[in-house]
Amino acid sequence: MIMKKILIVMLLCVLFPGVLLAQDEGFTSAPRQYGMGSQMFTFRAGPVVPAFFFRPYLSDDQLLSFPEDMHMKVGGYGSIRYQGFLNSTVALGGELGYLFAYDLGSDLFTSVPFQAKLTYIPVQGTFELPLSIGLGFAYNSYNSTPHTSFLSFLATAEAGFSWYFREDWGITLSAGLQLIPELYGKDHDSHDHTTIAGFMPITLSVTYRSN
Amino acid sequence: MKQRSFIIILSLVFAASLLFVTACNTENDGVFYRISESVERVEVGAVTLIMFDGTNIIAHTGLEGIKTYNPTADTWDQLIDQGTDLAVLGARRTDIKNNMLASTGTTLYFATAASNTYNNSLFEYDFSVPTTIPYVAGDFNENYQIKAMSPQADLMVVENGSGEFEVRRPSEAIINTDYVLHTSDTSDFAYEQINLLAIDDAFLITGYNAEKANYRHILYDFSTETMNTDIASMIIAMYENGGNYLFIANNGKIYHGADLENLTEATSTLPLPDTNMAFRTLPVLSDGTDVYVQGANKRIYEIDPSDGSVTDVSSDFDSDITNVEIHSFLSVGTNHYVGTKGHGIMEVVFP
């Protein structure tokens, strides 16, 4: 059911630019020159693959990789992002997202990441290669018994491939890694449950850019 | 310039400290760890373990009524089929509630929750004599009402229509309506606020009288009856070993002693889940020596029967057990099983 919703959103992301193209058949792409003041608005959606749990203080099973070992299922991620260019290749902005994934027992884990995002675009034009890193926080909830939530640090990195089918509009396929640490002090009963969790969002984005 | 660098460094240190603090948990016990230990759901609802028939565990399930579970093959089957068997009763399989079951070890008894709560009938399912319609129904007078049954004992509480609560053995009552183990005046308890706990032939009726605003607990220990009105709470669990009893009230208080009139309140209190426990039975897990119960946050606590002291021993149990809600317990020889809420039946190994 969830995968179906994700597929529908991704399909819309693919169809949306097609509709815009159909409205303006005379469009010919021209390289965009970014500069200070250029802006990008991005809407993103796609599946998220639980990548790993790293538990450095456990005596065994310190690293669990991919959904089966992590006792999670593939979930979904969606976000909105705004960035302004600092110069011709670097943009700085923020991203607010929503990540969800179910555990093996069908209890829901959600994370609301909000982060500052720095994007470097070394290849520009009709096709672009955006590389991003982000730092921020994530509000994480686990809807099991007992229901628990915590605010954590967040670090992200991702790479994408963009196609600007119109001068202002483009789509991007991205893959990245979101790191969410859950830290317990050495005097805490659950110190050995300290975990760095990694999630891999694979997203399709629609971007609007303006000078 | 120096001042600017200082402000930047100070800001970075502050931001790093803030991030570190927010990434630290103080109240949780490991969300990602719990996720990594999560257990696949078995969609049968809350499981009340009843008995073992030599091959299968007989259990009541919240969603699908009475089922059999083969622990070797890890397979479930429906014991009472909706289409044929229950049609005879004019009931759905979910009309059989988990507090309307009793057993002798070879025979299962159950009552259905009819829309008219009077005129209850008691049904018998004899595993040794499978028949097309494997029920024998006991007919009782029109005011007869089964108030509670104990799934792993041959006991039930009925209101007999004459202003009395009676404790009967279903195995006897089904053939002899006069067979009564204990009688209480109905004014002893509020009508709907009564629960029956049993260990083999010893049983405890625990209840509340709304009119008198007091609690009353009656223990029938094979031949001796004792009563307690001092424990101002429903009793949700009991354990007996060597003539010494352990009682847990729904406020988490623990009492121990030889009977209800000679109890000592333990200094320890059991942390219970936030949900209302008043009319629930808290399963006691025991291998005959050690006593465990599941408390708040799925933690497993060991209770010392001699003094009621409580120790969190969750880390000594398999993490599967501490990641499910335990609803019932059954020992089959040296094997021990828990019925869970949402995760079927699991074998539990004591530390």
Coordinates of C-alpha atoms in Angstrom, one line a residue:
Chain A
M1 CA 0.0 0.0 0.0
I2 CA 2.8 2.4 1.0
M3 CA 4.9 1.4 -1.9
K4 CA 1.9 2.0 -4.2
K5 CA 1.7 5.6 -2.8
I6 CA 5.4 6.1 -3.3
L7 CA 5.1 4.9 -6.9
I8 CA 2.2 7.2 -7.6
V9 CA 4.1 10.2 -6.3
M10 CA 7.2 9.2 -8.4
L11 CA 5.0 8.7 -11.4
L12 CA 3.5 12.2 -10.9
C13 CA 7.0 13.6 -10.7
V14 CA 7.8 12.0 -14.0
L15 CA 4.5 13.0 -15.7
F16 CA 4.6 16.6 -14.4
P17 CA 7.5 17.8 -16.5
G18 CA 6.0 16.0 -19.5
V19 CA 2.8 18.1 -19.1
L20 CA 4.9 21.3 -18.9
L21 CA 6.8 20.3 -22.0
A22 CA 3.6 19.6 -23.9
Q23 CA 2.5 23.2 -23.2
D24 CA 5.6 24.7 -24.7
E25 CA 6.8 22.5 -27.6
G26 CA 9.0 25.3 -28.9
F27 CA 11.3 25.1 -25.9
T28 CA 15.0 24.7 -26.5
S29 CA 17.2 24.4 -23.5
A30 CA 19.9 26.9 -22.9
P31 CA 22.6 26.7 -20.2
R32 CA 21.6 28.6 -17.1
Q33 CA 24.1 30.8 -15.5
Y34 CA 23.7 30.8 -11.8
G35 CA 24.9 33.6 -9.6
M36 CA 24.3 35.3 -6.4
G37 CA 20.5 35.7 -5.9
S38 CA 19.6 32.7 -8.1
Q39 CA 17.1 30.4 -6.3
M40 CA 15.8 26.9 -6.5
F41 CA 12.6 25.4 -5.1
T42 CA 12.5 21.6 -5.0
F43 CA 9.8 19.0 -4.2
R44 CA 11.2 15.5 -3.5
A45 CA 9.6 12.1 -3.0
G46 CA 10.7 8.5 -3.2
P47 CA 11.5 5.3 -1.3
V48 CA 13.9 5.2 1.6
V49 CA 16.0 2.1 2.2
P50 CA 17.1 1.5 5.7
A51 CA 20.9 1.2 5.2
F52 CA 22.5 0.3 8.5
F53 CA 22.5 0.4 12.3
F54 CA 25.9 0.9 13.8
R55 CA 26.1 0.1 17.5
P56 CA 29.7 0.6 18.6
Y57 CA 29.2 -0.4 22.2
L58 CA 27.5 -3.7 21.7
S59 CA 29.7 -6.8 22.0
D60 CA 28.1 -8.4 19.0
D61 CA 26.0 -7.5 16.0
Q62 CA 27.6 -4.1 16.0
L63 CA 26.7 -3.5 12.4
L64 CA 23.3 -4.4 10.9
S65 CA 23.0 -3.7 7.2
F66 CA 20.0 -3.3 5.0
P67 CA 16.3 -3.9 5.9
E68 CA 16.3 -7.6 6.6
D69 CA 19.0 -7.5 9.2
M70 CA 17.8 -4.2 10.6
H71 CA 14.2 -5.6 11.0
M72 CA 12.9 -2.8 9.0
K73 CA 11.0 -2.5 5.7
V74 CA 11.6 -0.1 2.8
G75 CA 9.8 3.2 3.6
G76 CA 9.3 6.6 2.0
Y77 CA 10.7 10.1 2.1
G78 CA 9.4 13.4 1.0
S79 CA 10.6 16.9 1.4
I80 CA 10.6 20.5 0.3
R81 CA 13.8 22.4 -0.2
Y82 CA 14.7 26.0 -0.9
Q83 CA 18.2 27.2 -1.8
G84 CA 19.8 30.4 -2.9
F85 CA 23.1 30.6 -4.7
L86 CA 26.2 32.1 -3.1
N87 CA 28.1 32.1 -6.3
S88 CA 27.9 30.4 -9.7
T89 CA 28.3 26.8 -8.3
V90 CA 27.3 26.8 -4.7
A91 CA 23.8 27.1 -3.2
L92 CA 22.8 27.3 0.4
G93 CA 19.4 26.7 1.9
G94 CA 17.2 24.5 4.0
E95 CA 15.2 21.4 3.6
L96 CA 12.2 20.1 5.6
G97 CA 11.3 16.4 5.2
Y98 CA 9.3 13.5 6.4
L99 CA 10.7 10.0 6.5
F100 CA 8.8 6.9 7.5
A101 CA 9.6 3.2 7.6
Y102 CA 7.9 0.3 9.4
D103 CA 9.7 -2.2 11.5
L104 CA 9.3 -6.0 11.2
G105 CA 6.3 -5.9 13.6
S106 CA 4.6 -3.2 11.5
D107 CA 5.3 -0.5 14.1
L108 CA 5.9 2.9 12.4
F109 CA 9.2 4.8 12.7
T110 CA 9.0 8.4 11.5
S111 CA 11.6 11.1 11.3
V112 CA 11.1 14.8 10.5
P113 CA 14.5 16.1 9.4
F114 CA 15.1 19.8 9.1
Q115 CA 18.5 20.8 7.9
A116 CA 20.7 23.4 6.4
K117 CA 21.7 22.2 2.9
L118 CA 24.8 23.1 0.9
T119 CA 24.8 22.1 -2.7
Y120 CA 27.7 22.2 -5.2
I121 CA 26.8 21.9 -8.8
P122 CA 30.1 21.2 -10.8
V123 CA 28.3 20.3 -14.0
Q124 CA 25.7 22.7 -15.2
G125 CA 23.4 23.2 -18.2
T126 CA 20.5 21.1 -19.4
F127 CA 22.0 18.2 -17.4
E128 CA 23.4 18.9 -14.0
L129 CA 25.1 17.0 -11.2
P130 CA 24.2 18.4 -7.9
L131 CA 26.2 17.2 -4.8
S132 CA 24.8 18.1 -1.4
I133 CA 25.6 17.9 2.2
G134 CA 23.3 18.8 5.1
L135 CA 23.4 19.4 8.8
G136 CA 20.5 19.8 11.1
F137 CA 18.1 18.0 13.4
A138 CA 15.6 15.3 13.2
Y139 CA 12.5 14.7 15.4
N140 CA 12.2 10.9 15.5
S141 CA 9.2 8.9 16.7
Y142 CA 8.7 5.2 17.1
N143 CA 5.1 4.2 17.4
S144 CA 5.5 1.0 19.4
T145 CA 4.8 0.2 23.0
P146 CA 6.1 2.3 24.7
H147 CA 5.7 5.1 22.2
T148 CA 9.0 7.0 22.2
S149 CA 10.4 10.0 20.5
F150 CA 13.6 12.0 20.5
L151 CA 15.3 14.9 18.9
S152 CA 18.6 14.1 17.3
F153 CA 21.4 15.5 15.2
L154 CA 21.2 14.9 11.5
A155 CA 23.8 14.7 8.8
T156 CA 23.1 14.0 5.1
A157 CA 25.0 13.6 1.9
E158 CA 23.6 13.0 -1.6
A159 CA 24.3 13.1 -5.3
G160 CA 21.9 13.5 -8.1
F161 CA 21.4 13.8 -11.8
S162 CA 19.2 16.6 -13.1
W163 CA 17.6 17.2 -16.4
Y164 CA 16.2 20.7 -17.1
F165 CA 13.5 20.1 -19.6
R166 CA 12.6 23.8 -19.5
E167 CA 14.8 26.7 -18.6
D168 CA 13.0 27.0 -15.2
W169 CA 11.9 23.4 -14.6
G170 CA 13.9 20.2 -14.1
I171 CA 13.7 16.8 -12.6
T172 CA 16.4 15.2 -10.5
L173 CA 17.1 11.6 -9.5
S174 CA 19.0 11.5 -6.3
A175 CA 20.5 9.0 -3.9
G176 CA 21.9 9.9 -0.5
L177 CA 22.5 8.9 3.0
Q178 CA 20.9 10.3 6.1
L179 CA 22.7 9.7 9.4
I180 CA 20.7 9.9 12.6
P181 CA 22.6 9.3 15.8
E182 CA 20.9 8.1 19.0
L183 CA 23.4 8.6 21.7
Y184 CA 23.3 7.5 25.4
G185 CA 25.8 8.7 27.9
K186 CA 28.2 6.2 29.5
D187 CA 26.3 6.3 32.7
H188 CA 22.9 5.6 31.1
D189 CA 21.4 2.1 31.4
S190 CA 21.1 1.9 27.6
H191 CA 24.6 3.2 26.8
D192 CA 25.3 0.0 24.7
H193 CA 22.2 0.8 22.7
T194 CA 23.8 3.9 21.3
T195 CA 23.2 3.7 17.5
I196 CA 24.1 5.6 14.4
A197 CA 21.3 4.9 11.9
G198 CA 21.7 5.3 8.2
F199 CA 18.8 5.7 5.8
M200 CA 19.2 5.9 2.0
P201 CA 16.5 8.1 0.3
I202 CA 16.2 7.5 -3.4
T203 CA 14.2 10.4 -4.6
L204 CA 12.8 12.0 -7.7
S205 CA 12.6 15.7 -7.5
V206 CA 10.9 18.5 -9.4
T207 CA 12.9 21.8 -9.3
Y208 CA 11.9 25.3 -10.2
R209 CA 14.8 27.7 -10.5
S210 CA 14.9 31.4 -11.1
N211 CA 17.5 34.1 -11.4
Chain B
M1 CA 39.2 40.3 12.5
K2 CA 40.2 38.4 15.6
Q3 CA 36.9 39.3 17.2
R4 CA 35.0 38.0 14.2
S5 CA 37.0 34.7 14.3
F6 CA 36.3 34.3 18.0
I7 CA 32.6 34.8 17.4
I8 CA 32.5 32.3 14.6
I9 CA 34.5 29.7 16.7
L10 CA 32.2 30.4 19.7
S11 CA 29.1 29.9 17.5
L12 CA 30.5 26.6 16.1
V13 CA 31.3 25.3 19.6
F14 CA 27.8 26.3 20.8
A15 CA 26.2 24.7 17.7
A16 CA 28.2 21.5 18.2
S17 CA 27.3 21.4 21.9
L18 CA 23.7 21.9 21.1
L19 CA 23.7 19.2 18.5
F20 CA 25.5 16.8 20.9
V21 CA 23.0 17.4 23.7
T22 CA 20.0 17.0 21.4
A23 CA 21.3 13.8 20.0
C24 CA 21.6 12.4 23.5
N25 CA 18.7 10.6 25.0
T26 CA 18.0 10.4 28.7
E27 CA 14.5 8.9 28.8
N28 CA 14.5 6.3 26.1
D29 CA 16.1 2.9 26.1
G30 CA 17.2 2.7 22.5
V31 CA 14.7 3.2 19.7
F32 CA 16.9 1.9 16.9
Y33 CA 17.9 -1.0 19.2
R34 CA 14.2 -1.9 19.8
I35 CA 13.6 -1.7 16.0
S36 CA 16.4 -4.1 15.4
E37 CA 14.8 -6.5 17.8
S38 CA 11.3 -6.1 16.5
V39 CA 9.3 -9.2 15.9
E40 CA 7.0 -10.0 13.0
R41 CA 3.3 -9.7 13.8
V42 CA 1.0 -12.7 13.8
E43 CA -2.4 -11.3 13.0
V44 CA -4.5 -13.3 15.4
G45 CA -4.9 -10.6 18.1
A46 CA -4.2 -11.1 21.8
V47 CA -3.5 -14.8 22.6
T48 CA -4.8 -16.5 25.7
L49 CA -3.1 -19.8 26.2
I50 CA -5.5 -22.5 27.5
M51 CA -4.0 -26.0 27.4
F52 CA -1.8 -28.5 25.5
D53 CA -3.6 -31.5 23.9
G54 CA -0.4 -33.5 23.3
T55 CA 0.4 -32.0 19.9
N56 CA -1.1 -28.6 19.8
I57 CA -1.5 -25.6 22.1
I58 CA -5.1 -24.6 22.4
A59 CA -5.4 -20.9 22.6
H60 CA -8.1 -18.2 22.4
T61 CA -7.2 -15.4 20.0
G62 CA -8.7 -11.9 20.0
L63 CA -9.4 -11.8 16.3
E64 CA -10.2 -15.4 15.3
G65 CA -11.6 -17.1 18.4
I66 CA -10.3 -20.5 19.6
K67 CA -7.4 -21.9 17.5
T68 CA -4.8 -24.6 17.7
Y69 CA -1.1 -23.8 17.4
N70 CA 1.5 -26.5 16.6
P71 CA 4.7 -25.2 18.2
T72 CA 6.9 -27.6 16.2
A73 CA 5.5 -26.7 12.8
D74 CA 4.7 -23.1 13.8
T75 CA 1.2 -23.4 12.3
W76 CA -2.2 -22.2 13.3
D77 CA -5.5 -23.9 12.6
Q78 CA -9.1 -23.0 13.5
L79 CA -10.5 -25.2 16.2
I80 CA -14.0 -24.1 16.0
D81 CA -15.2 -23.4 12.5
Q82 CA -17.4 -20.5 11.9
G83 CA -19.4 -22.0 9.1
T84 CA -20.5 -25.3 10.6
D85 CA -19.8 -25.6 14.3
L86 CA -20.7 -22.1 15.5
A87 CA -23.8 -22.1 13.4
V88 CA -25.2 -24.5 15.9
L89 CA -24.6 -22.0 18.6
G90 CA -25.9 -19.1 16.6
A91 CA -22.8 -17.2 17.5
R92 CA -19.7 -15.8 15.9
R93 CA -16.4 -17.2 16.9
T94 CA -15.5 -13.8 18.4
D95 CA -18.5 -14.1 20.7
I96 CA -16.3 -16.5 22.8
K97 CA -14.4 -14.1 25.0
N98 CA -11.0 -14.9 26.6
N99 CA -12.5 -14.8 30.1
M100 CA -15.2 -17.3 29.1
L101 CA -12.9 -20.3 28.8
A102 CA -12.0 -23.1 31.2
S103 CA -10.2 -26.4 30.8
T104 CA -9.3 -29.6 32.6
G105 CA -6.2 -30.5 30.5
T106 CA -8.2 -32.8 28.3
T107 CA -11.5 -30.9 27.9
L108 CA -12.2 -27.4 26.9
Y109 CA -15.2 -25.5 28.2
F110 CA -16.5 -22.2 26.9
A111 CA -19.5 -19.9 27.0
T112 CA -20.7 -17.4 24.4
A113 CA -21.4 -13.8 25.1
A114 CA -25.0 -13.5 23.9
S115 CA -26.7 -10.2 23.4
N116 CA -28.9 -11.2 26.3
T117 CA -26.5 -11.8 29.0
Y118 CA -28.9 -14.2 30.8
N119 CA -29.5 -17.8 30.0
N120 CA -25.8 -18.5 29.3
S121 CA -25.0 -22.0 28.2
L122 CA -21.8 -23.8 28.9
F123 CA -20.3 -25.8 26.1
E124 CA -17.8 -28.7 26.2
Y125 CA -15.2 -29.6 23.6
D126 CA -13.7 -33.0 24.3
F127 CA -10.6 -33.5 22.2
S128 CA -10.5 -37.2 22.8
V129 CA -13.9 -37.7 21.2
P130 CA -14.1 -35.6 18.0
T131 CA -17.5 -35.5 16.6
T132 CA -19.2 -33.6 13.8
I133 CA -20.7 -31.2 16.3
P134 CA -18.3 -31.5 19.3
Y135 CA -20.4 -29.7 21.8
V136 CA -22.4 -30.7 24.8
A137 CA -24.4 -27.9 26.1
G138 CA -25.5 -27.6 29.7
D139 CA -28.9 -26.1 30.2
F140 CA -29.5 -23.8 33.2
N141 CA -32.2 -21.7 34.5
E142 CA -33.0 -18.5 32.7
N143 CA -31.3 -16.3 35.2
Y144 CA -28.0 -18.3 35.2
Q145 CA -25.1 -16.1 34.1
I146 CA -21.5 -17.0 33.8
K147 CA -19.5 -14.1 35.2
A148 CA -15.9 -15.3 34.7
M149 CA -14.0 -18.4 33.9
S150 CA -10.3 -19.3 34.3
P151 CA -8.7 -20.5 31.1
Q152 CA -6.2 -22.9 32.7
A153 CA -8.4 -24.2 35.5
D154 CA -11.7 -26.1 35.8
L155 CA -13.4 -23.2 37.5
M156 CA -16.0 -20.5 36.8
V157 CA -18.0 -17.9 38.7
V158 CA -21.7 -17.8 38.0
E159 CA -24.5 -15.7 39.3
N160 CA -27.2 -18.2 40.0
G161 CA -30.2 -16.0 39.7
S162 CA -30.9 -16.1 43.5
G163 CA -28.6 -13.3 44.5
E164 CA -25.6 -15.4 44.9
F165 CA -22.2 -15.8 43.2
E166 CA -21.2 -19.4 42.9
V167 CA -17.8 -20.9 42.0
R168 CA -18.3 -24.1 40.1
R169 CA -16.3 -26.6 38.2
P170 CA -17.5 -26.5 34.6
S171 CA -16.7 -30.2 34.3
E172 CA -19.2 -30.9 37.1
A173 CA -21.6 -28.1 36.3
I174 CA -22.2 -29.4 32.9
I175 CA -23.7 -32.6 34.3
N176 CA -24.7 -31.5 37.7
T177 CA -26.0 -28.0 38.1
D178 CA -26.0 -28.3 41.9
Y179 CA -22.3 -28.7 42.2
V180 CA -20.9 -25.6 44.0
L181 CA -17.5 -25.0 45.5
H182 CA -18.2 -21.6 47.0
T183 CA -21.1 -19.2 47.4
S184 CA -21.0 -15.5 48.1
D185 CA -23.8 -13.1 48.4
T186 CA -23.9 -10.9 45.3
S187 CA -23.9 -7.8 47.5
D188 CA -20.3 -8.7 48.3
F189 CA -19.3 -7.5 44.9
A190 CA -20.5 -5.0 42.3
Y191 CA -22.3 -6.9 39.6
E192 CA -19.8 -6.4 36.8
Q193 CA -16.7 -5.9 38.8
I194 CA -15.4 -9.3 39.6
N195 CA -12.5 -11.4 38.4
L196 CA -11.4 -15.0 38.9
L197 CA -7.8 -16.0 39.2
A198 CA -6.9 -19.7 39.7
I199 CA -3.9 -22.0 40.2
D200 CA -5.1 -25.5 39.7
D201 CA -7.8 -25.9 42.3
A202 CA -6.9 -22.8 44.4
F203 CA -8.8 -19.8 43.3
L204 CA -9.2 -16.1 44.2
I205 CA -12.4 -14.1 43.6
T206 CA -11.4 -10.4 43.5
G207 CA -13.9 -7.7 43.1
Y208 CA -15.2 -4.2 44.0
N209 CA -18.5 -3.2 45.6
A210 CA -19.4 0.2 44.2
E211 CA -22.2 0.6 46.7
K212 CA -20.0 0.0 49.7
A213 CA -17.0 1.5 47.9
N214 CA -14.7 -1.3 49.1
Y215 CA -12.8 -4.2 47.7
R216 CA -13.3 -7.8 48.7
H217 CA -11.0 -10.7 47.9
I218 CA -11.8 -14.3 48.7
L219 CA -9.2 -17.1 48.4
Y220 CA -10.4 -20.6 48.3
D221 CA -7.3 -22.8 49.0
F222 CA -8.5 -26.3 48.4
S223 CA -10.5 -26.5 51.6
T224 CA -9.8 -23.3 53.4
E225 CA -11.5 -20.0 52.7
T226 CA -9.9 -16.7 53.7
M227 CA -11.0 -13.1 52.9
N228 CA -9.4 -9.8 52.7
T229 CA -11.0 -6.3 52.5
D230 CA -7.8 -4.3 53.3
I231 CA -6.3 -4.4 49.8
A232 CA -8.0 -1.5 48.2
S233 CA -7.5 -2.6 44.7
M234 CA -8.2 -5.4 42.3
I235 CA -5.8 -8.3 42.5
I236 CA -4.4 -9.0 39.0
A237 CA -2.0 -11.9 39.6
M238 CA -1.3 -14.6 42.1
Y239 CA 1.4 -17.3 42.5
E240 CA 1.6 -20.1 44.9
N241 CA 4.5 -22.3 45.9
G242 CA 4.7 -24.5 49.0
G243 CA 1.7 -22.9 50.6
N244 CA 3.1 -19.4 50.3
Y245 CA 1.1 -17.0 48.1
L246 CA 2.1 -13.9 46.2
F247 CA -0.5 -11.4 45.1
I248 CA -0.1 -8.4 42.8
A249 CA -2.6 -5.6 43.0
N250 CA -3.5 -3.4 40.0
N251 CA -1.7 -0.5 41.7
G252 CA 1.5 -2.4 41.5
K253 CA 1.6 -3.3 45.2
I254 CA 2.8 -6.8 46.1
Y255 CA 1.6 -8.9 49.0
H256 CA 2.9 -12.2 50.2
G257 CA 1.8 -14.7 52.9
A258 CA 0.2 -18.0 53.7
D259 CA -3.3 -16.8 52.9
L260 CA -5.4 -13.6 52.4
E261 CA -5.7 -13.0 56.2
N262 CA -1.9 -13.2 56.8
L263 CA -0.3 -10.9 54.3
T264 CA 2.7 -8.7 54.3
E265 CA 3.0 -5.8 51.9
A266 CA 6.3 -5.8 50.1
T267 CA 8.5 -2.7 50.2
S268 CA 8.9 -3.0 46.4
T269 CA 6.3 -2.0 43.9
L270 CA 5.9 -3.4 40.4
P271 CA 6.0 -0.8 37.6
L272 CA 2.8 -1.6 35.6
P273 CA 1.8 -0.4 32.2
D274 CA -0.2 2.8 32.1
T275 CA -3.3 1.0 30.7
N276 CA -6.0 0.1 33.2
M277 CA -5.1 -3.2 34.6
A278 CA -8.2 -3.6 36.9
F279 CA -10.0 -6.3 35.0
R280 CA -7.0 -7.9 33.4
T281 CA -5.0 -10.8 34.6
L282 CA -1.3 -10.2 34.7
P283 CA 0.4 -13.4 33.6
V284 CA 2.9 -14.9 36.0
L285 CA 5.8 -16.6 34.2
S286 CA 7.4 -19.4 36.3
D287 CA 9.3 -22.5 35.8
G288 CA 8.3 -23.6 39.3
T289 CA 11.2 -21.9 41.0
D290 CA 11.6 -18.4 39.8
V291 CA 8.7 -15.9 39.3
Y292 CA 8.6 -13.3 36.5
V293 CA 6.1 -10.8 35.3
Q294 CA 6.1 -8.2 32.5
G295 CA 5.7 -4.7 33.7
A296 CA 5.8 -1.2 32.2
N297 CA 7.6 -0.8 28.9
K298 CA 7.7 -4.5 28.3
R299 CA 10.3 -4.9 31.0
I300 CA 10.6 -8.3 32.7
Y301 CA 10.7 -8.3 36.5
E302 CA 11.7 -11.1 38.8
I303 CA 9.7 -11.2 42.0
D304 CA 11.1 -13.0 45.1
P305 CA 8.1 -15.0 46.5
S306 CA 9.6 -14.9 50.0
D307 CA 9.6 -11.1 50.4
G308 CA 8.0 -9.7 47.2
S309 CA 11.1 -7.8 46.2
V310 CA 11.3 -6.8 42.5
T311 CA 14.3 -6.9 40.2
D312 CA 14.4 -5.8 36.6
V313 CA 15.9 -8.8 34.8
S314 CA 15.0 -7.9 31.2
S315 CA 18.5 -8.2 30.0
D316 CA 18.6 -11.8 31.1
F317 CA 15.8 -12.7 28.7
D318 CA 15.9 -13.1 24.9
S319 CA 15.2 -9.8 23.3
D320 CA 12.2 -11.2 21.4
I321 CA 10.4 -11.6 24.7
T322 CA 11.1 -8.0 25.8
N323 CA 9.8 -6.7 22.5
V324 CA 6.3 -8.2 22.7
E325 CA 3.4 -7.7 25.1
I326 CA 2.8 -10.8 27.0
H327 CA -0.8 -11.7 27.5
S328 CA -0.7 -15.2 28.9
F329 CA 1.6 -18.0 30.0
L330 CA 1.5 -21.8 29.7
S331 CA 4.0 -24.4 30.8
V332 CA 4.1 -27.7 28.8
G333 CA 6.5 -29.9 30.7
T334 CA 9.9 -28.2 30.6
N335 CA 8.8 -25.9 27.7
H336 CA 7.3 -22.6 28.5
Y337 CA 5.2 -20.5 26.2
V338 CA 3.8 -17.0 26.2
G339 CA 0.7 -15.8 24.4
T340 CA 1.3 -12.3 23.1
K341 CA -0.7 -9.3 21.9
G342 CA 0.0 -9.3 18.2
H343 CA 2.9 -11.7 17.9
G344 CA 1.2 -15.0 18.4
I345 CA 2.8 -17.6 20.6
M346 CA 6.5 -17.6 21.5
E347 CA 8.6 -20.0 23.5
V348 CA 10.3 -18.4 26.5
V349 CA 13.5 -19.6 28.0
F350 CA 14.2 -18.6 31.6
P351 CA 17.6 -17.3 32.5

